[in-house]
Amino acid sequence: QVQLVESGGGLVQAGGSLRLSCAASGRIFSMLVMSWYRQAPGKQRELVASATSGGSTNYADSVKGRFTISRDNAKNAVYLQMNSLKPEDTAVYYCHCVNRRDNGPSYQYWGQGTQVTVSS
């Protein structure tokens, strides 16, 4: 079992910045992918950014150039630096990971979420 705990959410004015952190603990084997998702009121959960163990990253079009995802594999942590925040970024942000043992089976886990509110 893997536990993911997010932190860093809060209230910020438009144009401001926040840095989200997610720390993984438990039975860590190989974190193939670590990602950030978000869910805004009345909308479905969407992928914001992801980072593979190989170092590749991808971003939703709506956050490209403003958000940066990074990993610290030694600490089993993933971060999301959010700059130039917009009211449209308001959502609950969730950490997500894909953990694989040596052989092949993969397991995915979700954090509890952290609220990000951007005021205009």
N, CA and C atoms as an extended XYZ file, in Angstrom:
360
Properties=species:S:1:pos:R:3:atomname:S:1:resname:S:1:resid:I:1 pbc="F F F"
N         0.841       -1.184        0.000 N   GLN     1
C         0.000        0.000        0.000 CA  GLN     1
C         0.880        1.240        0.000 C   GLN     1
N         0.477        2.219       -0.794 N   VAL     2
C         1.176        3.485       -0.898 CA  VAL     2
C         0.230        4.591       -0.470 C   VAL     2
N         0.748        5.512        0.300 N   GLN     3
C        -0.019        6.666        0.721 CA  GLN     3
C         0.570        7.924        0.100 C   GLN     3
N        -0.299        8.770       -0.429 N   LEU     4
C         0.101       10.027       -1.029 CA  LEU     4
C        -0.523       11.164       -0.241 C   LEU     4
N         0.293       12.118        0.152 N   VAL     5
C        -0.179       13.249        0.934 CA  VAL     5
C         0.231       14.533        0.236 C   VAL     5
N        -0.770       15.332       -0.157 N   GLU     6
C        -0.516       16.606       -0.813 CA  GLU     6
C        -0.475       17.739        0.204 C   GLU     6
N         0.234       18.782       -0.163 N   SER     7
C         0.273       19.990        0.647 CA  SER     7
C         0.598       21.169       -0.255 C   SER     7
N         0.357       22.362        0.239 N   GLY     8
C         0.712       23.567       -0.488 CA  GLY     8
C        -0.448       24.323       -1.093 C   GLY     8
N        -1.639       23.767       -1.030 N   GLY     9
C        -2.791       24.462       -1.555 CA  GLY     9
C        -3.166       25.649       -0.688 C   GLY     9
N        -4.046       26.477       -1.220 N   GLY    10
C        -4.480       27.639       -0.477 CA  GLY    10
C        -5.178       28.645       -1.363 C   GLY    10
N        -5.327       29.839       -0.832 N   LEU    11
C        -5.977       30.942       -1.528 CA  LEU    11
C        -4.927       31.919       -2.025 C   LEU    11
N        -5.027       32.275       -3.294 N   VAL    12
C        -4.064       33.187       -3.892 CA  VAL    12
C        -4.783       34.076       -4.902 C   VAL    12
N        -4.283       35.276       -5.083 N   GLN    13
C        -4.849       36.180       -6.069 CA  GLN    13
C        -4.368       35.834       -7.467 C   GLN    13
N        -5.157       36.213       -8.455 N   ALA    14
C        -4.767       35.986       -9.837 CA  ALA    14
C        -3.395       36.588      -10.109 C   ALA    14
N        -2.576       35.836      -10.825 N   GLY    15
C        -1.221       36.258      -11.101 CA  GLY    15
C        -0.202       35.766      -10.102 C   GLY    15
N        -0.668       35.223       -9.000 N   GLY    16
C         0.218       34.726       -7.967 CA  GLY    16
C         0.716       33.329       -8.249 C   GLY    16
N         1.430       32.783       -7.275 N   SER    17
C         2.055       31.479       -7.426 CA  SER    17
C         1.804       30.605       -6.212 C   SER    17
N         1.799       29.313       -6.448 N   LEU    18
C         1.737       28.311       -5.400 CA  LEU    18
C         2.607       27.137       -5.803 C   LEU    18
N         3.099       26.437       -4.814 N   ARG    19
C         3.887       25.234       -5.052 CA  ARG    19
C         3.249       24.081       -4.292 C   ARG    19
N         2.769       23.109       -5.025 N   LEU    20
C         2.162       21.930       -4.435 CA  LEU    20
C         3.207       20.838       -4.263 C   LEU    20
N         3.092       20.109       -3.173 N   SER    21
C         3.993       19.005       -2.898 CA  SER    21
C         3.188       17.745       -2.643 C   SER    21
N         3.749       16.627       -3.020 N   CYS    22
C         3.141       15.334       -2.768 CA  CYS    22
C         4.225       14.374       -2.328 C   CYS    22
N         4.057       13.819       -1.155 N   ALA    23
C         5.013       12.872       -0.606 CA  ALA    23
C         4.397       11.483       -0.565 C   ALA    23
N         5.105       10.523       -1.115 N   ALA    24
C         4.652        9.144       -1.128 CA  ALA    24
C         5.360        8.350       -0.040 C   ALA    24
N         4.617        7.496        0.606 N   SER    25
C         5.190        6.638        1.630 CA  SER    25
C         4.565        5.260        1.536 C   SER    25
N         5.182        4.312        2.194 N   GLY    26
C         4.695        2.954        2.172 CA  GLY    26
C         5.598        2.055        1.361 C   GLY    26
N         4.987        1.127        0.674 N   ARG    27
C         5.742        0.136       -0.084 CA  ARG    27
C         6.022        0.666       -1.480 C   ARG    27
N         7.077        1.440       -1.575 N   ILE    28
C         7.482        2.036       -2.840 CA  ILE    28
C         8.402        1.078       -3.584 C   ILE    28
N         8.069        0.797       -4.812 N   PHE    29
C         8.921       -0.029       -5.659 CA  PHE    29
C         9.474        0.812       -6.801 C   PHE    29
N         8.688        1.003       -7.817 N   SER    30
C         9.104        1.837       -8.926 CA  SER    30
C         7.945        2.741       -9.335 C   SER    30
N         8.128        4.036       -9.117 N   MET    31
C         7.102        4.999       -9.482 CA  MET    31
C         7.226        5.315      -10.965 C   MET    31
N         6.497        4.578      -11.776 N   LEU    32
C         6.592        4.758      -13.219 CA  LEU    32
C         6.132        6.148      -13.639 C   LEU    32
N         5.022        6.571      -13.083 N   VAL    33
C         4.452        7.862      -13.423 CA  VAL    33
C         3.945        8.534      -12.160 C   VAL    33
N         4.232        9.809      -12.034 N   MET    34
C         3.639       10.628      -10.993 CA  MET    34
C         2.983       11.824      -11.667 C   MET    34
N         1.774       12.110      -11.243 N   SER    35
C         0.971       13.095      -11.960 CA  SER    35
C         0.198       13.980      -10.994 C   SER    35
N        -0.262       15.087      -11.544 N   TRP    36
C        -1.200       15.962      -10.868 CA  TRP    36
C        -2.471       16.051      -11.696 C   TRP    36
N        -3.587       15.828      -11.059 N   TYR    37
C        -4.896       16.017      -11.642 CA  TYR    37
C        -5.611       17.122      -10.893 C   TYR    37
N        -6.668       17.618      -11.483 N   ARG    38
C        -7.493       18.590      -10.782 CA  ARG    38
C        -8.950       18.417      -11.176 C   ARG    38
N        -9.814       18.825      -10.284 N   GLN    39
C       -11.238       18.765      -10.538 CA  GLN    39
C       -11.877       20.057      -10.049 C   GLN    39
N       -12.407       20.815      -10.988 N   ALA    40
C       -13.078       22.062      -10.685 CA  ALA    40
C       -14.561       21.797      -10.468 C   ALA    40
N       -15.243       22.698       -9.777 N   PRO    41
C       -16.677       22.516       -9.547 CA  PRO    41
C       -17.442       22.344      -10.852 C   PRO    41
N       -18.252       21.308      -10.926 N   GLY    42
C       -19.059       21.059      -12.106 CA  GLY    42
C       -18.320       20.453      -13.276 C   GLY    42
N       -17.051       20.116      -13.097 N   LYS    43
C       -16.268       19.550      -14.179 CA  LYS    43
C       -15.691       18.200      -13.788 C   LYS    43
N       -15.296       17.440      -14.799 N   GLN    44
C       -14.658       16.161      -14.563 CA  GLN    44
C       -13.192       16.350      -14.200 C   GLN    44
N       -12.646       15.359      -13.531 N   ARG    45
C       -11.245       15.398      -13.180 CA  ARG    45
C       -10.394       15.333      -14.448 C   ARG    45
N        -9.374       16.172      -14.512 N   GLU    46
C        -8.535       16.244      -15.691 CA  GLU    46
C        -7.067       16.173      -15.315 C   GLU    46
N        -6.280       15.660      -16.232 N   LEU    47
C        -4.836       15.600      -16.040 CA  LEU    47
C        -4.231       16.976      -16.238 C   LEU    47
N        -3.436       17.405      -15.277 N   VAL    48
C        -2.755       18.686      -15.350 CA  VAL    48
C        -1.338       18.517      -15.864 C   VAL    48
N        -0.598       17.602      -15.261 N   ALA    49
C         0.786       17.366      -15.637 CA  ALA    49
C         1.207       15.995      -15.157 C   ALA    49
N         2.144       15.392      -15.854 N   SER    50
C         2.661       14.094      -15.464 CA  SER    50
C         4.149       14.026      -15.739 C   SER    50
N         4.813       13.179      -14.984 N   ALA    51
C         6.249       12.978      -15.133 CA  ALA    51
C         6.555       11.495      -14.988 C   ALA    51
N         7.256       10.938      -15.957 N   THR    52
C         7.626        9.532      -15.919 CA  THR    52
C         8.960        9.349      -15.225 C   THR    52
N         9.245        8.104      -14.873 N   SER    53
C        10.526        7.798      -14.256 CA  SER    53
C        11.678        8.035      -15.218 C   SER    53
N        11.398        8.022      -16.512 N   GLY    54
C        12.416        8.283      -17.507 CA  GLY    54
C        12.725        9.748      -17.719 C   GLY    54
N        11.952       10.615      -17.090 N   GLY    55
C        12.242       12.031      -17.166 CA  GLY    55
C        11.361       12.834      -18.101 C   GLY    55
N        10.460       12.185      -18.801 N   SER    56
C         9.594       12.922      -19.704 CA  SER    56
C         8.424       13.539      -18.945 C   SER    56
N         7.956       14.659      -19.431 N   THR    57
C         6.836       15.364      -18.825 CA  THR    57
C         5.845       15.769      -19.892 C   THR    57
N         4.609       15.953      -19.476 N   ASN    58
C         3.618       16.505      -20.364 CA  ASN    58
C         2.629       17.325      -19.549 C   ASN    58
N         1.981       18.268      -20.227 N   TYR    59
C         1.112       19.222      -19.571 CA  TYR    59
C        -0.168       19.401      -20.355 C   TYR    59
N        -1.210       19.707      -19.636 N   ALA    60
C        -2.428       20.138      -20.292 CA  ALA    60
C        -2.180       21.464      -20.994 C   ALA    60
N        -2.835       21.657      -22.126 N   ASP    61
C        -2.630       22.883      -22.883 CA  ASP    61
C        -2.921       24.129      -22.056 C   ASP    61
N        -3.870       24.028      -21.164 N   SER    62
C        -4.290       25.182      -20.389 CA  SER    62
C        -3.246       25.660      -19.385 C   SER    62
N        -2.251       24.826      -19.082 N   VAL    63
C        -1.253       25.205      -18.081 CA  VAL    63
C         0.152       25.287      -18.645 C   VAL    63
N         0.334       24.981      -19.905 N   LYS    64
C         1.663       25.029      -20.508 CA  LYS    64
C         2.254       26.427      -20.398 C   LYS    64
N         3.495       26.473      -19.989 N   GLY    65
C         4.172       27.744      -19.824 CA  GLY    65
C         3.973       28.380      -18.478 C   GLY    65
N         3.036       27.854      -17.683 N   ARG    66
C         2.758       28.424      -16.372 CA  ARG    66
C         3.071       27.452      -15.239 C   ARG    66
N         2.832       26.170      -15.470 N   PHE    67
C         3.051       25.152      -14.447 CA  PHE    67
C         4.278       24.322      -14.793 C   PHE    67
N         4.960       23.846      -13.774 N   THR    68
C         6.108       22.979      -13.949 CA  THR    68
C         6.030       21.821      -12.965 C   THR    68
N         6.102       20.610      -13.484 N   ILE    69
C         6.115       19.432      -12.636 CA  ILE    69
C         7.550       18.950      -12.485 C   ILE    69
N         7.893       18.493      -11.309 N   SER    70
C         9.224       17.979      -11.058 CA  SER    70
C         9.150       16.833      -10.056 C   SER    70
N        10.170       15.991      -10.082 N   ARG    71
C        10.215       14.834       -9.195 CA  ARG    71
C        11.522       14.795       -8.432 C   ARG    71
N        11.436       14.288       -7.234 N   ASP    72
C        12.603       13.962       -6.441 CA  ASP    72
C        12.475       12.484       -6.118 C   ASP    72
N        13.088       11.664       -6.943 N   ASN    73
C        12.918       10.220       -6.805 CA  ASN    73
C        13.504        9.681       -5.505 C   ASN    73
N        14.567       10.303       -5.024 N   ALA    74
C        15.160        9.865       -3.769 CA  ALA    74
C        14.203       10.054       -2.608 C   ALA    74
N        13.356       11.064       -2.697 N   LYS    75
C        12.393       11.350       -1.642 CA  LYS    75
C        10.992       10.845       -1.963 C   LYS    75
N        10.836       10.229       -3.129 N   ASN    76
C         9.516        9.766       -3.566 CA  ASN    76
C         8.493       10.890       -3.496 C   ASN    76
N         8.874       12.003       -4.062 N   ALA    77
C         8.028       13.184       -4.021 CA  ALA    77
C         7.857       13.769       -5.419 C   ALA    77
N         6.761       14.459       -5.600 N   VAL    78
C         6.492       15.166       -6.839 CA  VAL    78
C         5.956       16.542       -6.483 C   VAL    78
N         6.302       17.527       -7.303 N   TYR    79
C         5.941       18.904       -7.023 CA  TYR    79
C         5.277       19.521       -8.243 C   TYR    79
N         4.490       20.528       -7.992 N   LEU    80
C         3.872       21.289       -9.066 CA  LEU    80
C         4.022       22.765       -8.745 C   LEU    80
N         4.890       23.428       -9.484 N   GLN    81
C         5.061       24.865       -9.355 CA  GLN    81
C         4.059       25.547      -10.266 C   GLN    81
N         3.194       26.354       -9.696 N   MET    82
C         2.128       27.004      -10.434 CA  MET    82
C         2.345       28.507      -10.398 C   MET    82
N         2.601       29.078      -11.550 N   ASN    83
C         2.808       30.508      -11.682 CA  ASN    83
C         1.706       31.124      -12.531 C   ASN    83
N         1.585       32.432      -12.437 N   SER    84
C         0.586       33.167      -13.217 CA  SER    84
C        -0.789       32.531      -13.095 C   SER    84
N        -1.179       32.271      -11.891 N   LEU    85
C        -2.439       31.568      -11.652 CA  LEU    85
C        -3.634       32.396      -12.106 C   LEU    85
N        -4.619       31.694      -12.616 N   LYS    86
C        -5.854       32.291      -13.096 CA  LYS    86
C        -7.031       31.752      -12.301 C   LYS    86
N        -8.125       32.494      -12.244 N   PRO    87
C        -9.313       31.971      -11.561 CA  PRO    87
C        -9.759       30.620      -12.107 C   PRO    87
N        -9.522       30.370      -13.385 N   GLU    88
C        -9.888       29.099      -13.988 CA  GLU    88
C        -9.085       27.933      -13.433 C   GLU    88
N        -8.000       28.213      -12.730 N   ASP    89
C        -7.205       27.159      -12.112 CA  ASP    89
C        -7.791       26.676      -10.796 C   ASP    89
N        -8.806       27.347      -10.315 N   THR    90
C        -9.432       26.956       -9.061 CA  THR    90
C        -9.974       25.537       -9.158 C   THR    90
N        -9.534       24.685       -8.253 N   ALA    91
C        -9.923       23.277       -8.276 CA  ALA    91
C        -9.310       22.568       -7.081 C   ALA    91
N        -9.746       21.347       -6.879 N   VAL    92
C        -9.055       20.455       -5.963 CA  VAL    92
C        -7.998       19.713       -6.767 C   VAL    92
N        -6.766       19.779       -6.316 N   TYR    93
C        -5.659       19.153       -7.010 CA  TYR    93
C        -5.284       17.849       -6.323 C   TYR    93
N        -5.136       16.806       -7.129 N   TYR    94
C        -4.864       15.471       -6.622 CA  TYR    94
C        -3.534       14.945       -7.139 C   TYR    94
N        -2.783       14.358       -6.258 N   CYS    95
C        -1.572       13.647       -6.629 CA  CYS    95
C        -1.933       12.219       -7.017 C   CYS    95
N        -1.252       11.697       -8.012 N   HIS    96
C        -1.519       10.356       -8.503 CA  HIS    96
C        -0.202        9.697       -8.884 C   HIS    96
N        -0.111        8.397       -8.621 N   CYS    97
C         1.103        7.693       -8.999 CA  CYS    97
C         0.773        6.298       -9.499 C   CYS    97
N         1.666        5.778      -10.309 N   VAL    98
C         1.626        4.393      -10.770 CA  VAL    98
C         2.866        3.717      -10.225 C   VAL    98
N         2.661        2.721       -9.388 N   ASN    99
C         3.739        2.034       -8.698 CA  ASN    99
C         3.825        0.604       -9.206 C   ASN    99
N         5.013        0.206       -9.641 N   ARG   100
C         5.189       -1.127      -10.185 CA  ARG   100
C         6.268       -1.882       -9.444 C   ARG   100
N         5.960       -3.134       -9.117 N   ARG   101
C         6.947       -4.026       -8.544 CA  ARG   101
C         7.882       -4.515       -9.645 C   ARG   101
N         8.845       -5.326       -9.289 N   ASP   102
C         9.861       -5.766      -10.245 CA  ASP   102
C         9.256       -6.420      -11.479 C   ASP   102
N         8.329       -7.321      -11.258 N   ASN   103
C         7.828       -8.156      -12.344 CA  ASN   103
C         7.067       -7.365      -13.398 C   ASN   103
N         5.855       -6.971      -13.080 N   GLY   104
C         5.052       -6.274      -14.056 CA  GLY   104
C         3.800       -5.604      -13.555 C   GLY   104
N         3.107       -6.203      -12.583 N   PRO   105
C         1.848       -5.603      -12.137 CA  PRO   105
C         2.042       -4.189      -11.614 C   PRO   105
N         1.153       -3.314      -12.028 N   SER   106
C         1.193       -1.930      -11.608 CA  SER   106
C        -0.028       -1.605      -10.769 C   SER   106
N         0.156       -0.696       -9.837 N   TYR   107
C        -0.921       -0.249       -8.972 CA  TYR   107
C        -0.928        1.265       -8.958 C   TYR   107
N        -2.116        1.825       -8.953 N   GLN   108
C        -2.237        3.269       -8.932 CA  GLN   108
C        -2.881        3.745       -7.638 C   GLN   108
N        -2.467        4.933       -7.223 N   TYR   109
C        -2.912        5.494       -5.962 CA  TYR   109
C        -3.236        6.969       -6.131 C   TYR   109
N        -4.155        7.431       -5.304 N   TRP   110
C        -4.576        8.828       -5.290 CA  TRP   110
C        -4.339        9.442       -3.930 C   TRP   110
N        -3.952       10.705       -3.945 N   GLY   111
C        -3.913       11.469       -2.720 CA  GLY   111
C        -5.294       11.965       -2.357 C   GLY   111
N        -5.399       12.607       -1.209 N   GLN   112
C        -6.702       13.064       -0.725 CA  GLN   112
C        -7.141       14.372       -1.365 C   GLN   112
N        -6.238       15.070       -1.998 N   GLY   113
C        -6.549       16.320       -2.660 CA  GLY   113
C        -6.235       17.533       -1.801 C   GLY   113
N        -5.891       18.618       -2.462 N   THR   114
C        -5.655       19.884       -1.788 CA  THR   114
C        -6.327       20.995       -2.586 C   THR   114
N        -7.008       21.879       -1.883 N   GLN   115
C        -7.792       22.920       -2.534 CA  GLN   115
C        -6.908       24.080       -2.960 C   GLN   115
N        -7.069       24.492       -4.210 N   VAL   116
C        -6.432       25.692       -4.732 CA  VAL   116
C        -7.531       26.644       -5.182 C   VAL   116
N        -7.541       27.830       -4.619 N   THR   117
C        -8.534       28.833       -4.968 CA  THR   117
C        -7.827       30.094       -5.434 C   THR   117
N        -8.155       30.534       -6.635 N   VAL   118
C        -7.551       31.721       -7.223 CA  VAL   118
C        -8.634       32.777       -7.366 C   VAL   118
N        -8.451       33.886       -6.712 N   SER   119
C        -9.426       34.963       -6.743 CA  SER   119
C        -9.019       36.012       -7.762 C   SER   119
N       -10.005       36.684       -8.319 N   SER   120
C        -9.760       37.744       -9.291 CA  SER   120
C        -9.803       39.115       -8.647 C   SER   120
